GROMACS .gro file of C-alpha atoms in nm:
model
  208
    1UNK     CA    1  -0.170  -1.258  -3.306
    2UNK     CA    2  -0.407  -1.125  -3.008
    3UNK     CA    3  -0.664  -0.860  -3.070
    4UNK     CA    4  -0.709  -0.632  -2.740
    5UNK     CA    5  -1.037  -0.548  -2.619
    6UNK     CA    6  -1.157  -0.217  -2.607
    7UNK     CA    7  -1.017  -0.012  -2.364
    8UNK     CA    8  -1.298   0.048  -2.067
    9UNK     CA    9  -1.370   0.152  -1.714
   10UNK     CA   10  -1.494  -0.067  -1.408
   11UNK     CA   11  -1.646   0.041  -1.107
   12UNK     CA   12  -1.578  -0.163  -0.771
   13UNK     CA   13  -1.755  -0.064  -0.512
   14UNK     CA   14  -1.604  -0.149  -0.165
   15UNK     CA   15  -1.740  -0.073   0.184
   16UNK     CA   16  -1.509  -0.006   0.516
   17UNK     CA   17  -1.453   0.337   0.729
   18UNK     CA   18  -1.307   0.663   0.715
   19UNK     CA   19  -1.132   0.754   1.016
   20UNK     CA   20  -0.923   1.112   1.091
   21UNK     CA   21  -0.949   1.357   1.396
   22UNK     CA   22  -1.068   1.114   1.633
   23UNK     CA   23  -1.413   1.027   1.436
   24UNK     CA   24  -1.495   0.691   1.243
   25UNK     CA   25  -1.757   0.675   0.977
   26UNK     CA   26  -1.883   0.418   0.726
   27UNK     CA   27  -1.847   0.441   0.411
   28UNK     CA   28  -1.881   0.314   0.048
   29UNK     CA   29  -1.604   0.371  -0.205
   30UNK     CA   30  -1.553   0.349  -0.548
   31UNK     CA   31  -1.306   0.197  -0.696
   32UNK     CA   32  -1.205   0.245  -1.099
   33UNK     CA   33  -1.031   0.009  -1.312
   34UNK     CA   34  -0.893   0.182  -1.672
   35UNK     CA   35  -0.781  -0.065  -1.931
   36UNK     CA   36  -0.836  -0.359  -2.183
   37UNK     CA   37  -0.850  -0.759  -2.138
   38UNK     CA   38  -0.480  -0.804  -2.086
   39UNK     CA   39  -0.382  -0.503  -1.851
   40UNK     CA   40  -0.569  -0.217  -1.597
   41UNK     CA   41  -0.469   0.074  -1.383
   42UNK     CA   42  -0.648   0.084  -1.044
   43UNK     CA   43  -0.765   0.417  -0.884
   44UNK     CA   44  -0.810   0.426  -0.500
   45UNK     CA   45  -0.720   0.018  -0.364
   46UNK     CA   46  -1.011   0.096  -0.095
   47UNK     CA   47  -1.083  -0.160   0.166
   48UNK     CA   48  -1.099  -0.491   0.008
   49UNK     CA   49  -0.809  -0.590  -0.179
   50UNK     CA   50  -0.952  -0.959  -0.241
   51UNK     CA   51  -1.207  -0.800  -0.411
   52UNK     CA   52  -1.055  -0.582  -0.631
   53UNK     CA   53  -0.846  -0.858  -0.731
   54UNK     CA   54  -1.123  -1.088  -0.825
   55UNK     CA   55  -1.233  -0.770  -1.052
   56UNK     CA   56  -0.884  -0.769  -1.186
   57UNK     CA   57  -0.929  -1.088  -1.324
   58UNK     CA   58  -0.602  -1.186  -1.414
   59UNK     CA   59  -0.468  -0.880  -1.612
   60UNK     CA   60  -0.140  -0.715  -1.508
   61UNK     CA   61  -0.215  -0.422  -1.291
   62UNK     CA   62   0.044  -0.108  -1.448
   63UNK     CA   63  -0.033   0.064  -1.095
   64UNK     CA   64  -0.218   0.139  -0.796
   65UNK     CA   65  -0.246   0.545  -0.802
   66UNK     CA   66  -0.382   0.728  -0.525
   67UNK     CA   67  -0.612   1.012  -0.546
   68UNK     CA   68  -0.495   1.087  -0.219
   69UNK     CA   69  -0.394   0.988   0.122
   70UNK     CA   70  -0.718   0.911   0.315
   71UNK     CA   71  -0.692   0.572   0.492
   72UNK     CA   72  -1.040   0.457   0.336
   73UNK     CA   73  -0.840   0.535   0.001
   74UNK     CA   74  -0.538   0.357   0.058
   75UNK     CA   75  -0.618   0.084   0.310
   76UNK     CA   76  -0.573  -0.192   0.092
   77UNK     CA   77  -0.283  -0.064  -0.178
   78UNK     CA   78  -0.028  -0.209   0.001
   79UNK     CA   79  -0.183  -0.571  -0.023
   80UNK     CA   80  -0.311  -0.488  -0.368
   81UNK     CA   81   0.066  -0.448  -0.453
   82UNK     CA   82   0.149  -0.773  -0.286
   83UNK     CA   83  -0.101  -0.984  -0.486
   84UNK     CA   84  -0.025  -0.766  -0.833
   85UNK     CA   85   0.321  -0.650  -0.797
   86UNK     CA   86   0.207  -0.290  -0.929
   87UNK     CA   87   0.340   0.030  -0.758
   88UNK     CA   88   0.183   0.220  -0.548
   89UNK     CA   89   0.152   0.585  -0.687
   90UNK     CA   90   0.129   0.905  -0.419
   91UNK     CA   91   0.165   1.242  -0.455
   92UNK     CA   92   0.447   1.344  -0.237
   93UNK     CA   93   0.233   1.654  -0.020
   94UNK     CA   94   0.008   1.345   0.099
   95UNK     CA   95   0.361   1.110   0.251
   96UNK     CA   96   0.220   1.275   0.613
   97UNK     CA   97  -0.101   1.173   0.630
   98UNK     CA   98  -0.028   0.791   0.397
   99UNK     CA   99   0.182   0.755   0.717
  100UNK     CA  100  -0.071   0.765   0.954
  101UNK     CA  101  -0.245   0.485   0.801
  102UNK     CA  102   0.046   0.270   0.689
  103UNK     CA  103   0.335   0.389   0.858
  104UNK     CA  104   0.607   0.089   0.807
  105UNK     CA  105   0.514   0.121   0.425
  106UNK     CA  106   0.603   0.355   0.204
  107UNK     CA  107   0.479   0.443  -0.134
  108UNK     CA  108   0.649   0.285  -0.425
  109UNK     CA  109   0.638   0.621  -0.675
  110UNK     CA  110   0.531   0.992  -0.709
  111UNK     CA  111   0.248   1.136  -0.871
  112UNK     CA  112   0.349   1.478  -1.019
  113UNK     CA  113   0.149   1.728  -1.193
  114UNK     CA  114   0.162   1.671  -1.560
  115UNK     CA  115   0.301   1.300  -1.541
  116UNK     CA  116   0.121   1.128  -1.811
  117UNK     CA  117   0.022   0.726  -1.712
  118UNK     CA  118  -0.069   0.500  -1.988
  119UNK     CA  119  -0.270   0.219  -1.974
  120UNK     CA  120  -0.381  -0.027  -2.264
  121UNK     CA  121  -0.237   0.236  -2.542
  122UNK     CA  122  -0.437   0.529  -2.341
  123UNK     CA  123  -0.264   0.838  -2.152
  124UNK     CA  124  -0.398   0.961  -1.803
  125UNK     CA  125  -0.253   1.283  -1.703
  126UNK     CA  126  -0.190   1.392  -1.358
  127UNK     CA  127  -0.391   1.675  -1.249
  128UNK     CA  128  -0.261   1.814  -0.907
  129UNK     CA  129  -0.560   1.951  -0.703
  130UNK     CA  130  -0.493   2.061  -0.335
  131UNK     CA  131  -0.779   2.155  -0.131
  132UNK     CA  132  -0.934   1.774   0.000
  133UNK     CA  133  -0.564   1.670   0.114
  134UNK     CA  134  -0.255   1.853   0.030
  135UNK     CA  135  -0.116   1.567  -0.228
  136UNK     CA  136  -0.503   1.495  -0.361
  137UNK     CA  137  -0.456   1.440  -0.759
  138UNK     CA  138  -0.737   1.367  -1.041
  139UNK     CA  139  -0.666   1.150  -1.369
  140UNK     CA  140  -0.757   1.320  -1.675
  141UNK     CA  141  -0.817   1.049  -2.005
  142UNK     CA  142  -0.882   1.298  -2.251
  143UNK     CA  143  -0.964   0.975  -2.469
  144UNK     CA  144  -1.213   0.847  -2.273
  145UNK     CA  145  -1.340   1.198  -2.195
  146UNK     CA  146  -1.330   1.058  -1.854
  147UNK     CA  147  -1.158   1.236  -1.543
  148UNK     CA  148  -1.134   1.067  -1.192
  149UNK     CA  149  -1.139   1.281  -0.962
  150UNK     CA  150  -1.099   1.122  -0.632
  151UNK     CA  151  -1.245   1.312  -0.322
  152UNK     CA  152  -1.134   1.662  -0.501
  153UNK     CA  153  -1.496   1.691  -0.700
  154UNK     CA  154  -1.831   1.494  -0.660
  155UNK     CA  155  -2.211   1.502  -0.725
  156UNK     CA  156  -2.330   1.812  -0.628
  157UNK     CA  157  -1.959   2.009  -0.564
  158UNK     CA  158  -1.611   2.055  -0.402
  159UNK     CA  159  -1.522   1.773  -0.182
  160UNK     CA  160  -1.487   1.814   0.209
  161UNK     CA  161  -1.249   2.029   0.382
  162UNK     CA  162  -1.358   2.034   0.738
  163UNK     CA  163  -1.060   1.818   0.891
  164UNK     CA  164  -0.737   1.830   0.899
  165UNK     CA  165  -0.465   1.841   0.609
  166UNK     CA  166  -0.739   2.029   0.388
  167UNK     CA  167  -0.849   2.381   0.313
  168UNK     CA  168  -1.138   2.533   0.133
  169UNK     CA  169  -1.023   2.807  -0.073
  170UNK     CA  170  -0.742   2.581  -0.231
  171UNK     CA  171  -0.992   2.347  -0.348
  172UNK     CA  172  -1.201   2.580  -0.535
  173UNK     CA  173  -0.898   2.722  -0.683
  174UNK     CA  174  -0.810   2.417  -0.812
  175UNK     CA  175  -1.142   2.338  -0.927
  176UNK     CA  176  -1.161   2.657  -1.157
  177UNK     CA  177  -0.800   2.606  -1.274
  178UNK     CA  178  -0.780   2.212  -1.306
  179UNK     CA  179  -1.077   2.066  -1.361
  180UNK     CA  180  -1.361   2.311  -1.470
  181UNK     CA  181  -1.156   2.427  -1.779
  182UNK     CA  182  -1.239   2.084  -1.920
  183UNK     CA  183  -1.470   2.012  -2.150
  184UNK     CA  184  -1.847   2.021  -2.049
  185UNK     CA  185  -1.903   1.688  -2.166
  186UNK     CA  186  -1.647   1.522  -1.974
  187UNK     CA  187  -1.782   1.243  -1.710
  188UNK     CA  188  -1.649   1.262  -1.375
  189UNK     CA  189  -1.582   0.949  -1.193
  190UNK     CA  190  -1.585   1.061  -0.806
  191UNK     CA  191  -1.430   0.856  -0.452
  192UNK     CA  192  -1.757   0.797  -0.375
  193UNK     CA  193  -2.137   0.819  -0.508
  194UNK     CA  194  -2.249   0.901  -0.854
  195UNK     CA  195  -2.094   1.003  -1.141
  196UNK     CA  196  -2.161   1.401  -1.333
  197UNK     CA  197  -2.031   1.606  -1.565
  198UNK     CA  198  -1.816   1.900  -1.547
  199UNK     CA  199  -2.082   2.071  -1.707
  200UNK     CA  200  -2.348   1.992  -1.422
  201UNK     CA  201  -2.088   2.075  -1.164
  202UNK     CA  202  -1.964   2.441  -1.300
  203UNK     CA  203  -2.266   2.618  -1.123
  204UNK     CA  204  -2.122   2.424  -0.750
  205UNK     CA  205  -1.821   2.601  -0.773
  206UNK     CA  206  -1.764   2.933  -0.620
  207UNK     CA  207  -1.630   3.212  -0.858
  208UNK     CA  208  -1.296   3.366  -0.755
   0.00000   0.00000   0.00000
């Protein structure tokens, strides 16, 4: 009989751009693996999909989820799928701007609040948070005491919501209503940068 490893997260960071509105940037992404030594989840297939293979390593890949719809995000989930044969998970309110980037592709699945994904004998729960992008969700491990959080909530506060398909008051509501009614202690694994705590980050957020 096989004995699993201990369920863990990896960090990949890959490096591309972020383009929307007619402006290009560079930037660095993180990209989170949640699982064990025979099978992972993958949160946000950014840019390199050879590399994120590599970190793969072999294990099956349950899915490819989607924090949301940005093309840095997303650029490489469709090839991750090829070389995995995981589904590509989306929340529905982000099929708009997905299609901008990858527009003869769809997404294979829905993210919906309060669908629970399991990985390696773990449950991730889908935490809808509009505000970044319409469809932008977070993944909530209350094992791991671990929540991903995508573009939604960084280092330092909200995420951005100066372009288009976002809005600022509808991410701070969800940040008071999703994600800052969880416990202090847990560690917030962000799109891009450092991780926190939704401790540190309680003072970033606005009050209603």
């Amino acid at each position: 009989m096989s004995v699993r490893g201990a369920v863990r997260v990896e960090r990949v960071v890959t490096s591309g751009t972020f383009s929307l509105d007619g402006e290009t940037f560079g930037v660095d992404n993180n990209v989170w693996l949640i699982g064990d030594d025979e099978e992972v989840l993958v949160v946000d297939a950014a840019h390199d999909a050879a590399a994120i293979h590599r970190a793969v390593a072999g294990r099956r890949v349950t899915a490819v989820v989607c924090t949301h719809a940005h093309d840095d995000h997303i650029d490489a989930a469709p090839a991750l799928s090829a070389l995995t044969g995981a589904p590509v998970l989306l929340h529905p309110d982000d099929t708009e701007l997905w299609s901008l980037t990858h527009s003869d592709r769809a997404p294979d699945g829905e993210l919906a609040d309060g669908r629970t994904l399991t990985v390696a004998g773990i449950d991730l729960r889908v935490l809808h948070t509009p505000g970044h992008t319409w469809g932008s969700c977070c993944l909530h491990a209350p094992s791991l005491g671990t929540v991903f959080t995508g573009d939604t909530l960084f280092h330092g506060g909200p995420g951005a919501t100066g372009r288009s398909y976002s809005d600022r008051p509808a991410i701070e509501a969800s940040l008071r209503a999703r994600l800052l009614t969880l416990p202090g202690t847990t560690v917030v694994h962000t799109g891009h940068g450092q991780d926190t705590t939704i401790a540190a980050e309680r003072p970033n957020v606005p009050a209603a």
